[in-house]
Amino acid sequence: MMHEMQKLRVELNRRCDAIGREIRVMEVCGTHTVAAFRSGIRSMLPDNFRLISGPGCPVCVTAQRYIDAAIDLASLPNVIVATYGDMLRVPGLSGSLEKQRAKGADLRVVTSALRALQIARDHPESEVVFLGVGFETTSPATALTILEAARDQVPNFSVLVSHKLVVPAMVALLECDDMSIDGFLCPGHVSVIIGSNAYAPIASRFGKPCVVGGFEPEQILKALVHLTRQIEYGESYVENVYPAVVTESGNATAMDILRRVFVPGDTVWRALGVIPMSGFDLAPEFQAFDALRRFDIHVGEDFDNPSCRCGEVILGRIEPCECALFGNECTPLTPIGPCMVSSEGTCAAWFKYNRHAIAMGARS
Amino acid sequence: MCLAVPAKVISLEGEDGVVDLGGNRLSVRMALTPGIRVDQWVLVHAGFSIAKIETSDALETWGYLKACYAGDATGLDRDADEMVASSRVAAEGTAR
Amino acid sequence: MTTIHSLVGNDVSRPIVETGVERIVLAHGGGGELTGQLIAERIMPALANEDLATLDDSAVLPWCSDHVVFTTDSYVVTPLEFPGGDIGALAVAGTVNDLAVMGAEPVALSLGLIIEEGLPLETLDRIVASISQTAKRAGIRVVTGDTKVIERRTGEGLFVNTAGVGRLIAGCRMSMSRVTPGDQVLVSGTLGEHGLTIMSVRGGIQFDTTLRSDVTPLNGMIRRLVTSGAEIKFMRDATRGGLAGVLADVSERSGFSVEIEESALPMTIGARYAADMLGLDPLTIANEGKIVCVVANRDADAVCDMMRACAEGRHAAIIGRVVDSTPPLVELKTTAGGARIVQRPYGEELPRIC
Ligand code: SF4
């Protein structure tokens, strides 16, 4: 295994040398961001290889107005809000869900949407709202849970839907004029659902190499090697180096269920704004499960702190340390922007694993 | 953006299954991997199986993780099994 | 509190300044950065004295010709009982270990029980039995105590406070200031089992597991180590905040860096997988029966062998070393051949799906 790692490192170095100029590859997925830091992959990249973290952290790109709506829901009497642990500390306009819990909100951390539905069954006297966030990997879970709630007629269960789609966001990034990206490390687990073919337009229309990779150190390195190979030869096509679980066409059952329960719609991404057809709304027959309708919650506006440069971080225009607030006002303890609050947010990952990168570089 | 782990299917009852990850057992909804059978491997995300895995691939990931920590070197596997046994006994003992 | 400096968009129907009271959040109790902040900003200023200021696990007080070591800790774990232990075992072992890692022989414990109205008496009985059993194992007696009952909230609540005194073992003085480059870093066994076990029995998260809490008094093993003549410079139990928390303390307070090897970290497959499944970093997960030791280079192997000779330390390992480099930080050499920084966790560790 180590031997294989070594071979991949040598090949990556050789190809990066051959290319010569700076290579900018975006890892779309936040789990790749964290895995690359945790396993130390980032520390072994050639000098002219820049790994840019894209908009692939569902927490980071969840609009503030959604967090505010979630907090509003959590402060209603007799409402239990069930959420993945990821969402607890995301700052809204007036605090976070964690702070709302300190004020008395009934907030439950769950590891599956089905657990939220179970809470609803166990507490028929309360309303249970599940926060449906995440990309295509996660949205089938929400969809199936809604189908089950409909089948079993669980009257006190609803979902605040903020699911997002990856490919439209990648297209939106590429349509910004000043985007200089040489290729994409495509999200392995999203691709399990949507299939590697989903990136074909990006490779053909925009001429960007797309490589689907796994999350173990060796799998990441392998994907990066394949990307640099395409870049070196000036090619652009979709490669799948995570064939253990990713197919060309994805998980047909999951895609069917998504089409049944949701309809694509325009969605606001934090720091990126509205991206056409990049999110999901509930299909008409399931709108009874829409928490916003059920509780008549008004979704407000976004008030982003103007000094927070999350948008540029997510777009790969700047590195977190170029933000004046990074590590000063903005730390995981006092996150200003969403990129700092999510553990897989780019700013948080930098703060956690890389804060002293420069000092370490000087040392070695 | 999505943590998912490989796990082995231990039992199935309709669409509900139990999977094992190194001694941790999780109830998982199998609806997204129709036709899955006991002893096969799946990728699990947020309480759902989202893909079937060919066994050799799963074992490769497993093997890699194993090498990550010193388990092999210090004989932890054997002791972990012992711990498994003793905790099962303990659990049975306290079951009322 | 936070003021939003300007507006994007024109809808001003929502308040733009957050007013109101700052409140304690659960993460304040997580043993991470936030806990540190709470203590430094709100507790130390009011109570500071030189014994408290060291923020060690126990205070060492001069007492006739001996030194008395004194500590207190509160336990609020839910659920009260979990595989491998319960709140009673935690309260005894935790306080005993806090004394022991200072190089003390535990002498006596106090026990404060704050019980919620509605707690089933048989639960209380089991926990008190476990307190007695754990104390026996540690060779310590509960010599004073107090019981209060508070109004019903969940009907399942019990909080325990234990204070402990110990006698400093002659010639023993653990101190971060003795840590120097070249020292070796040891851990007494496998990591993460307590925290992961607790997660496995929490509502919303539950999973069946062969993991069990590692809660156990370590004073027997520690006594052997500190009376062996080996040059042990610093010792701490890696509870909340995990290994990462202790090592961050070592580097911050000694002014040196700590370098650890991922491949040397003892961990069971079960814990490794449970951590992966929940998206947690095993280094930041709580242990209740593991110590981290900083030992002079020449004695490191001997100390490791002594630990391995004890049941509680049979998976002990040398995991890294203290190095002279600035700024002081903790660096992990990964199995994949890279490096990364290890930092103290933020607070409450939450399972993630992302
Ligand atoms: S460091 Fe903080 S303020 Fe700056 S871009 Fe990142 S999240 Fe925003």
Coordinates of N, CA, C and O in Angstrom, one line a residue, chain A residues 66-76 81 90-98 100 105 160, chain C residues 14:
Chain A
Y66 N -32.1 30.4 5.5 CA -32.6 29.1 5.8 C -32.3 28.8 7.3 O -33.2 28.2 8.0
I67 N -31.1 29.2 7.7 CA -30.8 29.0 9.1 C -31.8 29.8 10.0 O -32.3 29.3 11.0
D68 N -32.1 31.0 9.5 CA -33.0 31.9 10.3 C -34.4 31.2 10.4 O -35.0 31.2 11.4
A69 N -34.8 30.6 9.2 CA -36.1 29.9 9.2 C -36.1 28.8 10.2 O -37.0 28.5 10.9
A70 N -35.0 28.0 10.2 CA -34.8 26.9 11.1 C -34.9 27.4 12.6 O -35.5 26.7 13.4
I71 N -34.3 28.5 12.9 CA -34.3 29.0 14.2 C -35.7 29.5 14.6 O -36.2 29.2 15.7
D72 N -36.4 30.1 13.6 CA -37.7 30.5 13.9 C -38.6 29.3 14.2 O -39.4 29.3 15.1
L73 N -38.4 28.2 13.4 CA -39.2 27.0 13.7 C -38.9 26.5 15.1 O -39.8 26.0 15.8
A74 N -37.6 26.5 15.4 CA -37.2 25.9 16.7 C -37.7 26.7 17.9 O -37.8 26.2 19.0
S75 N -38.0 28.0 17.6 CA -38.5 28.8 18.8 C -40.1 28.7 18.9 O -40.6 29.2 19.8
L76 N -40.7 28.0 18.0 CA -42.2 27.8 18.1 C -42.5 26.9 19.3 O -41.7 25.9 19.5
V81 N -37.1 20.3 16.6 CA -36.3 20.3 15.4 C -35.2 19.3 15.4 O -34.5 19.1 16.3
V90 N -24.1 26.7 12.8 CA -24.1 27.6 11.6 C -24.7 29.0 12.1 O -25.9 29.0 12.6
P91 N -24.0 30.1 11.9 CA -24.6 31.3 12.3 C -25.7 31.8 11.4 O -25.5 31.8 10.2
G92 N -26.9 32.2 12.0 CA -27.9 32.8 11.2 C -27.8 34.3 11.6 O -26.8 34.8 12.1
L93 N -28.9 35.0 11.4 CA -28.9 36.4 11.7 C -28.9 36.6 13.2 O -28.2 37.5 13.7
S94 N -29.7 35.8 13.9 CA -29.8 36.0 15.3 C -29.4 34.8 16.0 O -30.1 34.1 16.6
G95 N -28.1 34.5 15.9 CA -27.6 33.3 16.7 C -27.6 32.0 15.8 O -27.7 32.1 14.6
S96 N -27.5 30.9 16.5 CA -27.4 29.6 15.8 C -28.4 28.7 16.5 O -29.0 29.0 17.5
L97 N -28.6 27.5 15.9 CA -29.5 26.5 16.5 C -29.0 26.2 17.9 O -29.7 25.9 18.8
E98 N -27.7 26.1 18.0 CA -27.1 25.7 19.3 C -27.5 26.7 20.4 O -27.8 26.4 21.5
Q100 N -30.0 28.6 20.2 CA -31.5 28.5 20.4 C -31.8 27.4 21.4 O -32.7 27.5 22.2
A105 N -35.1 25.8 23.1 CA -35.6 25.1 22.0 C -35.3 23.6 22.1 O -34.3 23.2 22.6
L160 N -37.9 21.0 6.4 CA -37.5 22.3 5.9 C -36.4 21.9 4.8 O -35.3 21.5 5.1
Chain C
R14 N -36.4 42.4 9.6 CA -35.9 41.6 10.7 C -34.9 42.5 11.5 O -34.3 43.3 10.9

